[in-house]
Short mmCIF file of C-alpha atoms in Angstrom, two decimals:
data_model
loop_
_atom_site.label_atom_id
_atom_site.label_comp_id
_atom_site.label_asym_id
_atom_site.label_seq_id
_atom_site.Cartn_x
_atom_site.Cartn_y
_atom_site.Cartn_z
CA MET Y 1 34.45 18.35 -7.91
CA ALA Y 2 33.97 17.26 -4.31
CA LYS Y 3 30.39 16.33 -5.14
CA GLN Y 4 31.56 14.21 -8.07
CA GLN Y 5 34.08 12.42 -5.89
CA ARG Y 6 31.45 11.83 -3.25
CA ASP Y 7 29.13 10.35 -5.86
CA ALA Y 8 31.92 8.19 -7.24
CA ASP Y 9 32.90 6.80 -3.84
CA PHE Y 10 29.30 6.28 -2.84
CA THR Y 11 28.39 4.56 -6.09
CA GLU Y 12 31.34 2.23 -5.96
CA PHE Y 13 30.54 1.18 -2.42
CA VAL Y 14 26.83 0.70 -2.95
CA ALA Y 15 27.23 -1.11 -6.25
CA SER Y 16 29.46 -3.68 -4.63
CA ARG Y 17 27.24 -4.22 -1.58
CA ALA Y 18 23.78 -4.00 -3.10
CA PRO Y 19 23.23 -7.72 -3.74
CA TRP Y 20 24.13 -8.53 -0.16
CA LEU Y 21 22.04 -5.70 1.29
CA ARG Y 22 19.08 -6.86 -0.81
CA LYS Y 23 19.35 -10.38 0.56
CA VAL Y 24 19.48 -9.17 4.15
CA ALA Y 25 16.50 -6.93 3.46
CA TYR Y 26 14.55 -9.86 2.01
CA LEU Y 27 15.20 -11.94 5.09
CA LEU Y 28 13.98 -9.07 7.23
CA CYS Y 29 10.81 -8.27 5.34
CA ALA Y 30 10.12 -11.54 3.42
CA ASP Y 31 9.14 -9.74 0.22
CA TRP Y 32 11.44 -8.89 -2.67
CA HIS Y 33 9.33 -5.89 -3.72
CA ARG Y 34 9.47 -4.45 -0.22
CA ALA Y 35 13.14 -5.40 0.12
CA ASP Y 36 13.96 -3.17 -2.83
CA ASP Y 37 12.16 -0.25 -1.20
CA LEU Y 38 14.05 -0.94 2.02
CA VAL Y 39 17.43 -1.00 0.27
CA GLN Y 40 16.53 2.10 -1.73
CA GLU Y 41 15.74 4.01 1.46
CA THR Y 42 18.84 2.64 3.18
CA VAL Y 43 21.26 3.72 0.47
CA THR Y 44 19.59 7.13 0.28
CA LYS Y 45 20.35 7.55 3.98
CA LEU Y 46 23.87 6.34 3.32
CA TYR Y 47 24.30 9.06 0.71
CA VAL Y 48 23.15 11.76 3.10
CA GLN Y 49 25.47 10.42 5.82
CA TRP Y 50 28.38 9.71 3.48
CA PRO Y 51 30.92 12.04 5.15
CA ARG Y 52 30.38 10.19 8.42
CA MET Y 53 30.49 6.89 6.58
CA MET Y 54 33.92 7.76 5.18
CA ARG Y 55 35.32 7.95 8.71
CA VAL Y 56 34.00 4.52 9.68
CA ASP Y 57 36.31 1.51 9.60
CA ASN Y 58 33.61 -1.08 9.07
CA ARG Y 59 31.50 0.48 6.31
CA GLU Y 60 29.69 -2.74 5.59
CA GLY Y 61 28.62 -2.97 9.19
CA TYR Y 62 27.54 0.67 9.13
CA ALA Y 63 25.38 0.04 6.06
CA ARG Y 64 23.88 -3.04 7.67
CA THR Y 65 23.09 -1.06 10.81
CA ILE Y 66 21.26 1.57 8.79
CA LEU Y 67 19.36 -1.14 6.96
CA VAL Y 68 18.27 -2.86 10.15
CA ASN Y 69 17.32 0.37 11.86
CA THR Y 70 15.38 1.51 8.81
CA PHE Y 71 13.52 -1.78 8.87
CA LEU Y 72 12.79 -1.55 12.59
CA ALA Y 73 11.74 2.10 12.31
CA GLU Y 74 9.34 1.25 9.53
CA GLN Y 75 7.80 -1.47 11.68
CA ARG Y 76 6.82 1.30 14.06
CA SER Y 77 5.30 3.30 11.24
CA PRO Y 78 1.85 2.67 9.79
CA TRP Y 79 3.53 1.18 6.71
CA GLY Y 80 5.56 -1.26 8.71
CA ARG Y 81 2.71 -2.23 10.95
CA TRP Y 82 0.69 -2.89 7.86
CA THR Y 83 3.32 -5.12 6.24
CA ALA Y 84 3.73 -7.12 9.41
CA ARG Y 85 0.01 -7.50 9.85
CA ARG Y 86 -0.74 -8.34 6.27
CA ARG Y 87 1.77 -11.12 6.03
CA THR Y 88 0.99 -12.62 9.37
CA ALA Y 89 -2.73 -12.37 8.79
CA ASP Y 90 -2.10 -14.68 5.86
CA LEU Y 91 -0.05 -17.07 7.92
CA PRO Y 92 -2.56 -19.72 8.99
CA GLU Y 93 -3.52 -20.40 5.41
CA SER Y 94 0.09 -20.22 4.29
CA LEU Y 95 1.31 -22.58 6.95
CA ALA Y 96 -1.43 -25.05 6.21
CA ALA Y 97 -0.40 -25.10 2.58
CA ALA Y 98 3.28 -25.08 3.40
CA ARG Y 99 3.55 -28.81 3.93
CA ASP Y 100 4.12 -29.30 0.25
CA LEU Y 101 6.32 -26.30 -0.31
CA GLU Y 102 10.05 -26.20 -0.19
CA ALA Y 103 11.75 -25.78 3.16
CA ALA Y 104 12.96 -22.34 2.20
CA MET Y 105 9.43 -21.10 1.76
CA ASP Y 106 8.45 -22.59 5.10
CA LEU Y 107 11.29 -20.72 6.70
CA ARG Y 108 10.23 -17.50 4.98
CA HIS Y 109 6.71 -17.83 6.38
CA ALA Y 110 8.04 -18.64 9.83
CA LEU Y 111 10.48 -15.73 9.76
CA SER Y 112 7.78 -13.31 8.72
CA ALA Y 113 5.66 -14.40 11.67
CA LEU Y 114 8.31 -13.30 14.17
CA PRO Y 115 8.02 -9.85 15.75
CA PRO Y 116 10.38 -7.45 13.95
CA ARG Y 117 13.09 -7.29 16.61
CA GLN Y 118 13.23 -11.05 17.00
CA ARG Y 119 13.43 -11.40 13.23
CA ALA Y 120 16.23 -8.85 12.99
CA THR Y 121 18.14 -10.59 15.77
CA VAL Y 122 17.86 -14.00 14.12
CA VAL Y 123 18.96 -12.63 10.74
CA LEU Y 124 21.92 -10.72 12.19
CA ARG Y 125 23.07 -13.61 14.35
CA TYR Y 126 22.57 -16.52 11.98
CA TYR Y 127 22.72 -15.04 8.48
CA CYS Y 128 25.15 -12.15 8.99
CA ASP Y 129 27.11 -14.22 11.53
CA LEU Y 130 27.38 -11.41 14.05
CA THR Y 131 28.26 -11.95 17.67
CA VAL Y 132 25.87 -10.98 20.43
CA GLU Y 133 27.90 -7.82 21.00
CA GLN Y 134 27.93 -6.87 17.31
CA THR Y 135 24.21 -7.51 17.05
CA ALA Y 136 23.58 -5.33 20.07
CA GLU Y 137 25.59 -2.54 18.47
CA ALA Y 138 23.73 -2.85 15.18
CA MET Y 139 20.34 -2.78 16.87
CA GLY Y 140 21.21 -0.18 19.46
CA CYS Y 141 20.30 -2.32 22.43
CA SER Y 142 21.93 -4.28 25.25
CA THR Y 143 23.55 -7.69 24.87
CA GLY Y 144 21.00 -9.04 27.34
CA ASN Y 145 18.23 -7.85 25.07
CA VAL Y 146 19.86 -9.55 22.10
CA LYS Y 147 20.13 -12.81 24.01
CA SER Y 148 16.50 -12.76 25.07
CA GLN Y 149 15.27 -11.75 21.60
CA THR Y 150 17.38 -14.50 20.05
CA SER Y 151 16.08 -17.11 22.45
CA ARG Y 152 12.46 -16.11 21.89
CA GLY Y 153 12.98 -15.93 18.14
CA LEU Y 154 14.47 -19.40 17.94
CA ASP Y 155 11.74 -20.85 20.15
CA ALA Y 156 9.11 -19.29 17.92
CA LEU Y 157 10.79 -20.56 14.77
CA ARG Y 158 10.90 -24.08 16.18
CA ARG Y 159 7.21 -23.94 17.01
CA LEU Y 160 6.30 -22.52 13.61
CA LEU Y 161 8.41 -25.04 11.76
CA GLU Y 162 7.01 -28.03 13.58
CA LEU Y 163 5.09 -29.03 10.50
CA ARG Y 164 8.25 -29.31 8.51
CA PRO Y 165 9.33 -32.92 8.23
CA VAL Y 166 13.06 -32.28 7.86
CA LEU Y 167 13.53 -30.21 10.96
CA ALA Y 168 11.19 -32.42 12.91
CA ALA Y 169 13.33 -35.40 12.01
CA GLU Y 170 16.46 -33.53 12.96
CA ARG Y 171 15.02 -32.63 16.31
CA THR Y 172 14.21 -36.21 17.16
CA THR Y 173 17.81 -37.19 16.56
CA SER Y 174 19.47 -34.28 18.40
CA MET U 1 18.55 -28.41 19.88
CA ASN U 2 21.89 -27.34 18.55
CA ASN U 3 21.28 -29.18 15.33
CA ASP U 4 18.56 -26.92 14.00
CA VAL U 5 20.42 -23.81 15.16
CA GLU U 6 23.49 -24.92 13.25
CA THR U 7 21.49 -25.48 10.11
CA LEU U 8 19.59 -22.21 10.49
CA GLY U 9 22.39 -20.12 9.02
CA THR U 10 22.64 -22.43 6.05
CA GLU U 11 18.89 -22.36 5.52
CA LEU U 12 18.77 -18.58 5.77
CA GLY U 13 21.55 -18.44 3.21
CA ALA U 14 19.63 -20.74 0.88
CA LEU U 15 16.52 -18.63 1.26
CA ALA U 16 18.41 -15.42 0.47
CA ASP U 17 20.32 -17.00 -2.42
CA ALA U 18 17.24 -18.36 -4.15
CA PRO U 19 16.63 -16.80 -7.58
CA ALA U 20 14.69 -13.59 -7.06
CA PRO U 21 12.61 -11.23 -9.18
CA ALA U 22 14.48 -8.38 -10.81
CA ALA U 23 15.68 -5.68 -8.45
CA ARG U 24 13.98 -2.29 -8.53
CA LEU U 25 16.89 -0.30 -7.22
CA ASP U 26 17.92 2.93 -8.88
CA LEU U 27 21.14 4.58 -7.83
CA ALA U 28 20.68 7.69 -9.95
CA TRP U 29 17.33 8.28 -8.24
CA THR U 30 18.97 7.66 -4.86
CA ILE U 31 21.62 10.28 -5.49
CA ARG U 32 19.07 12.83 -6.64
CA LYS U 33 16.96 12.13 -3.59
CA GLY U 34 20.00 12.27 -1.32
CA ARG U 35 21.04 15.61 -2.75
CA ALA U 36 17.55 16.93 -2.28
CA ARG U 37 17.57 15.86 1.36
CA LEU U 38 20.92 17.55 1.90
CA ARG U 39 19.63 20.73 0.29
CA ARG U 40 16.53 20.65 2.42
CA ARG U 41 18.62 20.11 5.52
CA ARG U 42 20.89 23.03 4.70
CA MET U 43 18.12 25.35 3.64
CA SER U 44 16.01 24.60 6.68
CA VAL U 45 18.70 26.35 8.70
CA PHE U 46 17.84 29.51 6.84
CA GLY U 47 14.13 28.98 7.12
CA SER U 48 13.42 28.27 3.49
CA VAL U 49 11.95 24.85 3.85
CA THR U 50 8.88 25.38 1.77
CA ALA U 51 10.63 26.52 -1.39
CA VAL U 52 13.11 23.70 -1.21
CA ALA U 53 10.45 21.07 -0.66
CA VAL U 54 8.90 22.09 -3.92
CA LEU U 55 12.29 22.01 -5.64
CA ALA U 56 13.15 18.65 -4.10
CA SER U 57 9.92 17.12 -5.23
CA THR U 58 10.45 18.39 -8.74
CA LEU U 59 13.97 17.07 -8.92
CA ALA U 60 13.23 13.79 -7.25
CA LEU U 61 10.29 12.85 -9.37
CA GLY U 62 10.75 14.96 -12.47
CA LEU U 63 6.98 15.16 -12.72
CA PRO U 64 4.59 17.89 -13.67
CA ALA U 65 2.15 18.92 -10.99
CA GLY U 66 -1.06 16.96 -10.83
CA GLY U 67 0.11 13.47 -11.66
CA GLN U 68 2.54 11.47 -13.65
CA ASP U 69 1.36 12.68 -16.98
CA GLY U 70 -0.47 15.80 -16.04
CA THR U 71 -3.76 14.02 -15.69
CA SER U 72 -5.76 13.79 -12.54
CA VAL U 73 -8.36 11.39 -11.32
CA GLY U 74 -11.37 13.03 -9.82
CA PRO U 75 -13.91 11.70 -7.41
CA ALA U 76 -16.06 8.99 -8.78
CA ALA U 77 -19.50 9.96 -7.66
CA GLY U 78 -21.68 7.99 -10.02
CA GLY U 79 -20.99 7.26 -13.66
CA PRO U 80 -18.35 4.90 -14.93
CA PRO U 81 -15.45 4.12 -12.62
CA PRO U 82 -12.31 6.17 -13.26
CA VAL U 83 -9.58 4.22 -14.99
CA PRO U 84 -6.11 5.38 -13.95
CA ALA U 85 -4.23 6.95 -16.82
CA GLY U 86 -1.93 4.59 -18.66
CA SER U 87 -3.57 1.53 -17.20
CA PRO U 88 -4.08 -1.35 -19.61
CA ALA U 89 -7.55 -2.83 -19.74
CA LEU U 90 -7.47 -6.33 -18.29
CA VAL U 91 -8.52 -9.09 -20.66
CA ALA U 92 -9.33 -12.79 -20.75
CA ASP U 93 -6.40 -15.04 -19.98
CA THR U 94 -4.98 -16.55 -23.13
CA GLY U 95 -2.76 -18.95 -21.28
CA HIS U 96 0.25 -17.10 -22.61
CA ASP U 97 0.36 -14.22 -20.14
CA PRO U 98 2.60 -14.69 -17.11
CA LEU U 99 0.78 -11.92 -15.21
CA THR U 100 -2.75 -12.90 -14.22
CA VAL U 101 -4.92 -11.81 -11.31
CA GLU U 102 -8.20 -12.99 -9.82
CA ALA U 103 -9.90 -9.60 -9.55
CA LYS U 104 -9.54 -5.96 -10.52
CA PHE U 105 -10.59 -2.67 -9.05
CA GLY U 106 -13.52 -0.73 -10.40
CA TRP U 107 -14.32 2.35 -8.38
CA LEU U 108 -11.46 3.80 -6.34
CA PRO U 109 -11.37 6.74 -3.97
CA GLU U 110 -9.96 10.04 -5.15
CA GLY U 111 -6.22 10.12 -5.65
CA PHE U 112 -5.71 6.38 -5.99
CA ASP U 113 -4.20 6.72 -9.43
CA GLY U 114 -1.55 4.03 -9.25
CA VAL U 115 -2.41 0.37 -9.67
CA THR U 116 0.13 -2.41 -9.39
CA TYR U 117 -0.20 -6.05 -10.32
CA ILE U 118 2.46 -8.33 -8.89
CA MET U 119 3.16 -12.02 -9.11
CA GLY U 120 5.99 -13.72 -7.26
CA SER U 121 7.17 -10.97 -4.92
CA SER U 122 6.98 -13.34 -1.96
CA GLY U 123 9.34 -15.76 -3.66
CA ASN U 124 6.45 -18.03 -4.61
CA PRO U 125 5.87 -17.46 -8.35
CA THR U 126 2.11 -18.06 -8.13
CA ASP U 127 1.33 -15.52 -5.41
CA ASN U 128 -0.48 -12.59 -6.92
CA LEU U 129 -1.51 -9.23 -5.57
CA VAL U 130 -3.37 -6.18 -6.78
CA ARG U 131 -2.70 -2.85 -5.14
CA ALA U 132 -3.98 0.67 -5.60
CA ASP U 133 -2.04 3.47 -4.01
CA ARG U 134 -2.22 7.17 -3.47
CA ALA U 135 1.15 8.92 -3.51
CA ARG U 136 2.31 11.14 -0.72
CA PRO U 137 2.29 14.83 -1.51
CA ALA U 138 5.34 16.84 -2.46
CA GLY U 139 7.27 13.92 -3.86
CA GLU U 140 7.87 12.18 -0.56
CA LYS U 141 8.79 8.56 -0.97
CA GLY U 142 6.27 5.82 -0.74
CA SER U 143 2.55 5.75 -0.63
CA GLU U 144 0.22 7.75 1.55
CA SER U 145 -2.47 5.10 1.45
CA LEU U 146 -2.85 1.65 -0.02
CA ILE U 147 -5.76 -0.57 -0.86
CA TRP U 148 -4.96 -4.24 -1.35
CA LEU U 149 -7.26 -6.62 -3.16
CA LYS U 150 -7.15 -10.35 -2.77
CA VAL U 151 -9.33 -13.30 -3.73
CA TYR U 152 -9.05 -16.50 -1.74
CA PRO U 153 -8.88 -19.79 -3.62
CA ALA U 154 -12.11 -21.69 -4.15
CA GLY U 155 -13.07 -23.61 -1.07
CA VAL U 156 -10.76 -21.63 1.23
CA LEU U 157 -12.34 -19.55 3.97
CA PRO U 158 -10.35 -16.48 4.99
CA PRO U 159 -8.67 -17.16 8.32
CA VAL U 160 -10.04 -15.51 11.45
CA GLY U 161 -7.67 -15.97 14.35
CA ASN U 162 -5.47 -13.59 16.26
CA TRP U 163 -3.83 -10.32 15.24
CA PRO U 164 -0.04 -10.55 15.03
CA GLY U 165 0.41 -8.08 17.85
CA GLY U 166 -2.01 -10.03 20.01
CA GLY U 167 -5.74 -9.90 20.41
CA GLN U 168 -8.50 -11.85 18.82
CA GLN U 169 -9.88 -11.15 15.37
CA TYR U 170 -13.67 -10.78 15.13
CA GLN U 171 -16.12 -11.09 12.29
CA VAL U 172 -18.13 -7.90 12.54
CA PRO U 173 -21.24 -7.94 10.34
CA ALA U 174 -21.02 -5.60 7.36
CA PRO U 175 -23.61 -4.56 4.81
CA ASP U 176 -23.95 -7.11 2.04
CA VAL U 177 -21.84 -6.65 -1.08
CA HIS U 178 -24.00 -7.19 -4.14
CA GLY U 179 -26.46 -9.04 -1.96
CA ARG U 180 -23.91 -11.47 -0.56
CA SER U 181 -22.71 -11.78 3.00
CA ALA U 182 -19.82 -9.63 4.12
CA TYR U 183 -17.98 -8.85 7.32
CA TRP U 184 -15.28 -6.61 8.70
CA LEU U 185 -12.27 -8.21 10.32
CA GLY U 186 -12.34 -6.24 13.53
CA THR U 187 -10.77 -5.95 16.93
CA GLY U 188 -13.95 -6.49 18.91
CA PRO U 189 -17.43 -7.95 18.50
CA THR U 190 -18.71 -4.54 17.41
CA ASP U 191 -15.44 -2.80 16.45
CA SER U 192 -14.97 -3.01 12.70
CA ALA U 193 -11.52 -1.38 12.64
CA ALA U 194 -8.34 -3.42 12.53
CA PRO U 195 -5.34 -2.44 14.66
CA GLY U 196 -3.69 0.78 13.61
CA SER U 197 -6.91 1.98 12.01
CA ASP U 198 -6.49 -0.36 9.07
CA ARG U 199 -9.67 -1.91 7.82
CA TYR U 200 -10.47 -5.27 6.23
CA LEU U 201 -13.69 -6.04 4.41
CA ARG U 202 -14.38 -9.60 3.26
CA TRP U 203 -17.29 -10.78 1.20
CA GLU U 204 -18.49 -13.83 -0.64
CA THR U 205 -18.39 -13.33 -4.37
CA ALA U 206 -20.78 -14.61 -7.01
CA ASP U 207 -18.59 -17.62 -7.80
CA GLY U 208 -18.42 -18.63 -4.15
CA ARG U 209 -14.89 -17.49 -3.50
CA TRP U 210 -14.17 -14.97 -0.76
CA ALA U 211 -12.61 -11.62 -1.60
CA GLU U 212 -10.94 -9.10 0.64
CA VAL U 213 -10.05 -5.44 0.39
CA GLN U 214 -7.73 -3.91 2.93
CA TRP U 215 -7.22 -0.23 3.52
CA ALA U 216 -3.75 0.45 4.92
CA LEU U 217 -1.76 3.43 6.12
CA SER U 218 -3.73 6.68 6.24
CA ALA U 219 -6.97 6.32 8.15
CA ASP U 220 -8.23 9.81 7.41
CA ASP U 221 -10.65 8.85 4.70
CA GLY U 222 -10.54 5.09 4.97
CA THR U 223 -14.08 4.98 6.29
CA PRO U 224 -16.27 1.87 6.20
CA GLU U 225 -18.42 3.56 3.57
CA VAL U 226 -15.43 4.18 1.27
CA LEU U 227 -14.11 0.65 1.63
CA HIS U 228 -17.56 -0.82 1.09
CA ARG U 229 -17.96 1.21 -2.08
CA THR U 230 -14.53 0.03 -3.22
CA ALA U 231 -15.62 -3.58 -2.66
CA GLU U 232 -18.82 -3.00 -4.59
CA GLY U 233 -16.73 -1.90 -7.54
CA VAL U 234 -14.42 -4.92 -7.55
CA LEU U 235 -14.79 -7.22 -10.53
CA VAL U 236 -13.93 -10.80 -9.65
CA GLY U 237 -12.64 -13.15 -12.30
CA HIS U 238 -9.44 -14.61 -13.64
CA VAL U 239 -8.00 -12.03 -16.02
CA ALA U 240 -4.69 -11.26 -17.63
CA VAL U 241 -2.78 -8.01 -17.52
CA PRO U 242 -1.72 -7.07 -21.05
CA LEU U 243 1.99 -6.31 -21.18
CA PRO U 244 3.88 -4.02 -23.56
CA PHE U 245 6.06 -6.75 -25.00
CA ARG U 246 6.27 -10.27 -26.34
CA VAL U 247 9.11 -12.58 -25.45
CA GLY U 248 9.87 -15.60 -27.57
CA ALA U 249 12.34 -18.40 -28.08
CA LEU U 250 12.69 -19.04 -24.39
CA PRO U 251 15.14 -21.80 -23.60
CA ALA U 252 13.65 -25.07 -22.43
CA GLY U 253 13.37 -25.07 -18.67
CA ALA U 254 12.94 -21.31 -18.29
CA THR U 255 10.05 -20.66 -15.89
CA PRO U 256 8.53 -17.36 -14.76
CA LEU U 257 9.91 -16.24 -11.42
CA GLY U 258 8.11 -12.95 -10.98
CA VAL U 259 6.18 -10.45 -13.04
CA SER U 260 4.86 -7.03 -12.22
CA TYR U 261 3.25 -4.05 -13.81
CA THR U 262 3.53 -0.88 -11.76
CA GLN U 263 1.74 2.29 -12.64
CA ARG U 264 3.31 5.46 -11.24
CA ASP U 265 6.08 4.10 -9.04
CA THR U 266 5.95 6.15 -5.86
CA TYR U 267 9.66 5.66 -5.28
CA THR U 268 11.14 6.42 -8.69
CA GLY U 269 8.34 8.52 -10.10
CA ARG U 270 8.37 6.58 -13.36
CA PRO U 271 4.97 6.68 -15.09
CA TRP U 272 4.83 2.92 -15.45
CA GLU U 273 7.10 -0.06 -15.66
CA ALA U 274 6.77 -3.76 -16.41
CA ARG U 275 9.23 -6.28 -15.04
CA ILE U 276 9.63 -9.93 -15.76
CA SER U 277 12.05 -12.50 -14.42
CA PHE U 278 12.61 -16.07 -15.45
CA GLN U 279 14.56 -18.75 -13.72
CA LEU U 280 16.86 -20.94 -15.75
CA ASP U 281 19.17 -23.45 -14.13
CA GLY U 282 19.17 -21.54 -10.87
CA VAL U 283 19.93 -18.10 -12.29
CA ALA U 284 17.56 -15.25 -12.97
CA LEU U 285 16.94 -13.69 -16.37
CA ASP U 286 15.44 -10.23 -15.91
CA ALA U 287 13.94 -7.63 -18.16
CA THR U 288 12.44 -4.25 -17.43
CA VAL U 289 10.26 -2.49 -19.98
CA GLY U 290 9.18 1.14 -19.70
CA PRO U 291 8.82 4.34 -21.67
CA ASP U 292 12.04 5.45 -23.32
CA LEU U 293 12.19 8.73 -21.44
CA PRO U 294 15.18 10.99 -20.90
CA GLU U 295 16.64 10.78 -17.41
CA ALA U 296 15.01 13.24 -15.04
CA THR U 297 17.18 16.27 -14.40
CA PRO U 298 19.66 16.88 -12.99
CA THR U 299 21.74 14.20 -14.61
CA VAL U 300 23.81 12.29 -12.13
CA GLU U 301 27.34 11.70 -13.23
CA LEU U 302 28.35 8.20 -12.30
CA PRO U 303 31.94 7.06 -12.34
CA PRO U 304 33.10 5.43 -15.57
CA GLY U 305 32.06 1.82 -15.78
CA ILE U 306 29.60 2.04 -12.92
CA HIS U 307 25.89 2.06 -13.48
CA TRP U 308 22.97 1.37 -11.26
CA ILE U 309 21.69 -1.16 -11.74
CA PRO U 310 24.13 -2.39 -14.38
CA GLN U 311 22.01 -2.82 -17.42
CA ALA U 312 22.01 -3.29 -21.12
CA CYS U 313 19.12 -1.70 -22.97
CA VAL U 314 17.51 -1.66 -26.38
CA SER U 315 15.01 0.99 -27.48
CA ALA U 316 12.22 0.64 -30.02
CA THR U 317 8.67 1.95 -30.56
CA GLY U 318 9.09 4.53 -27.81
CA LEU U 319 9.91 1.88 -25.22
CA LYS U 320 13.11 0.65 -23.69
CA VAL U 321 13.81 -2.92 -22.59
CA CYS U 322 16.72 -3.48 -20.25
CA ALA U 323 18.44 -6.54 -18.87
CA THR U 324 19.66 -5.94 -15.35
CA TRP U 325 22.01 -7.68 -13.01
CA LEU U 326 23.24 -7.18 -9.50
CA ASP U 327 26.09 -9.65 -9.54
CA THR U 328 27.42 -10.29 -13.01
CA PRO U 329 26.08 -10.24 -16.58
CA GLU U 330 27.37 -13.81 -16.86
CA GLN U 331 23.92 -14.92 -15.74
CA TYR U 332 22.82 -14.27 -19.34
CA ALA U 333 25.46 -16.55 -20.87
CA ALA U 334 22.98 -19.36 -21.49
CA VAL U 335 20.79 -17.10 -23.64
CA GLY U 336 23.56 -15.52 -25.72
CA GLY U 337 24.49 -12.75 -23.33
CA THR U 338 22.41 -9.65 -22.75
CA ASP U 339 22.21 -8.99 -26.50
CA GLY U 340 20.86 -12.47 -27.08
CA TRP U 341 18.42 -12.11 -24.22
CA LEU U 342 17.04 -8.73 -25.31
CA SER U 343 16.72 -9.85 -28.93
CA ARG U 344 13.94 -12.18 -27.80
CA PHE U 345 11.73 -9.22 -26.85
CA THR U 346 9.35 -7.45 -29.22
CA LEU U 347 8.24 -4.06 -27.91
CA LEU U 348 4.67 -2.99 -28.60
CA GLY U 349 4.73 0.78 -28.14
CA THR U 350 3.40 3.20 -25.55
CA ASP U 351 -0.31 2.80 -26.24
CA PRO U 352 -1.79 0.22 -23.86
CA ALA U 353 -4.39 -0.57 -26.50
CA ASN U 354 -1.63 -2.28 -28.47
CA TRP U 355 -0.32 -4.37 -25.59
CA THR U 356 -0.92 -8.09 -25.47
CA ALA U 357 -1.90 -11.00 -23.29
CA ASP U 358 -0.03 -13.29 -25.67
CA VAL U 359 3.25 -12.41 -24.00
CA LEU U 360 4.92 -15.78 -24.18
CA ALA U 361 4.87 -16.26 -27.91
#
């Protein structure tokens, strides 16, 4: 009975958060196929840790933390190193062709070129709208580290997006 | 400076909200896997890890030993290249198949019995990839090793620059592939290995395009000789992947968003699965087609009204086609709801010989 209740609670939570988790995962790994694997692994961890999850006030934040840490951990694994390398190895060609692509695709290429921790910081700060302190908690690091990663990530994005006419125009007027 | 930072959140939101290929999430599988992990954790206290690992793998994948359908792929020393079980033979592009690739594997090392063809996973519908993978033992998630195959567009030279983690990339001479020049993408003038013991081999193909195979993950048997033999077996050419269905009467304006055919999914353990997504007026129309198999035991009891992923399915000819949604089934309103959407599919049975490249009827 307890197992059934656990499954019911877990399923209800995950079903309601899955679309959002999938989007965050896509921003982190820049690939929908890989994002699904990332979310699958994240929610499996959530299931195993469900009793602890039930005692947490901010369950959404807890799930996001597991997602981000799963992503970062996989970047340290052979799999993660491979995904990072493969995409970025493609980058010069992709960026050269990106002039005619939509801005969103440019941003995806630029995001995927960032080192994993910078990418996670940018996504948490500017997509998930977390504060520096909340981001530090999610990533298990200091606020100073978040600030420096954010600064480097934004600088890198600006450099990578220099080819994009829209942002370039915005920069000349700001 | 503040201007682009202020727009960054909006742009990230737009990127994440863009129509995406169908999700591959499976809550029932997740719960089975989660239970298995809990069992393993508990049993490890009593020192019975080995027995439980076997049990967990059986429950998680619901597979017989030796492969997804009891077959195994042996070493390919001479003779015709092994064709992974259940793999459709690639055919000439008819112009009506949304899943096309520029090359296919021939010879593959032992254990690489899963081949996946993907278009659109990056968010760009025309990106295509071919992948062969070897599953981890004992039902562990993911792949033990991967080999990626890619053909660069005509007139495009593969980039040689810097590795993402730093350090220059080098063209290290490699033995010719079918008499044409080839090189490793290495970490030094004479070091043919990529960082992390990955390995890239690039060669010029008969039609002048450059091809690339990349060995990733396990380096144990990813030797230059094995990768070179893999490259020798690659057949370059624009071909279509026959799919187990036809879909007709598509509304005007519906365009393919992503298509994939996965053989032996290392996460779910399903023997094979085809997925297709269309974009229509900013929403995604998804369909998943696979064998109509009973759910792997043990059955997971989900709360009433909750399914993962929510889906509506129709079975015929031994196959099952499902419409899925993460947000709301309202995305199918323009095509007559999920019933109207699924009625456009004709299922072609479990025998790949009967599948078709005339998918978009």
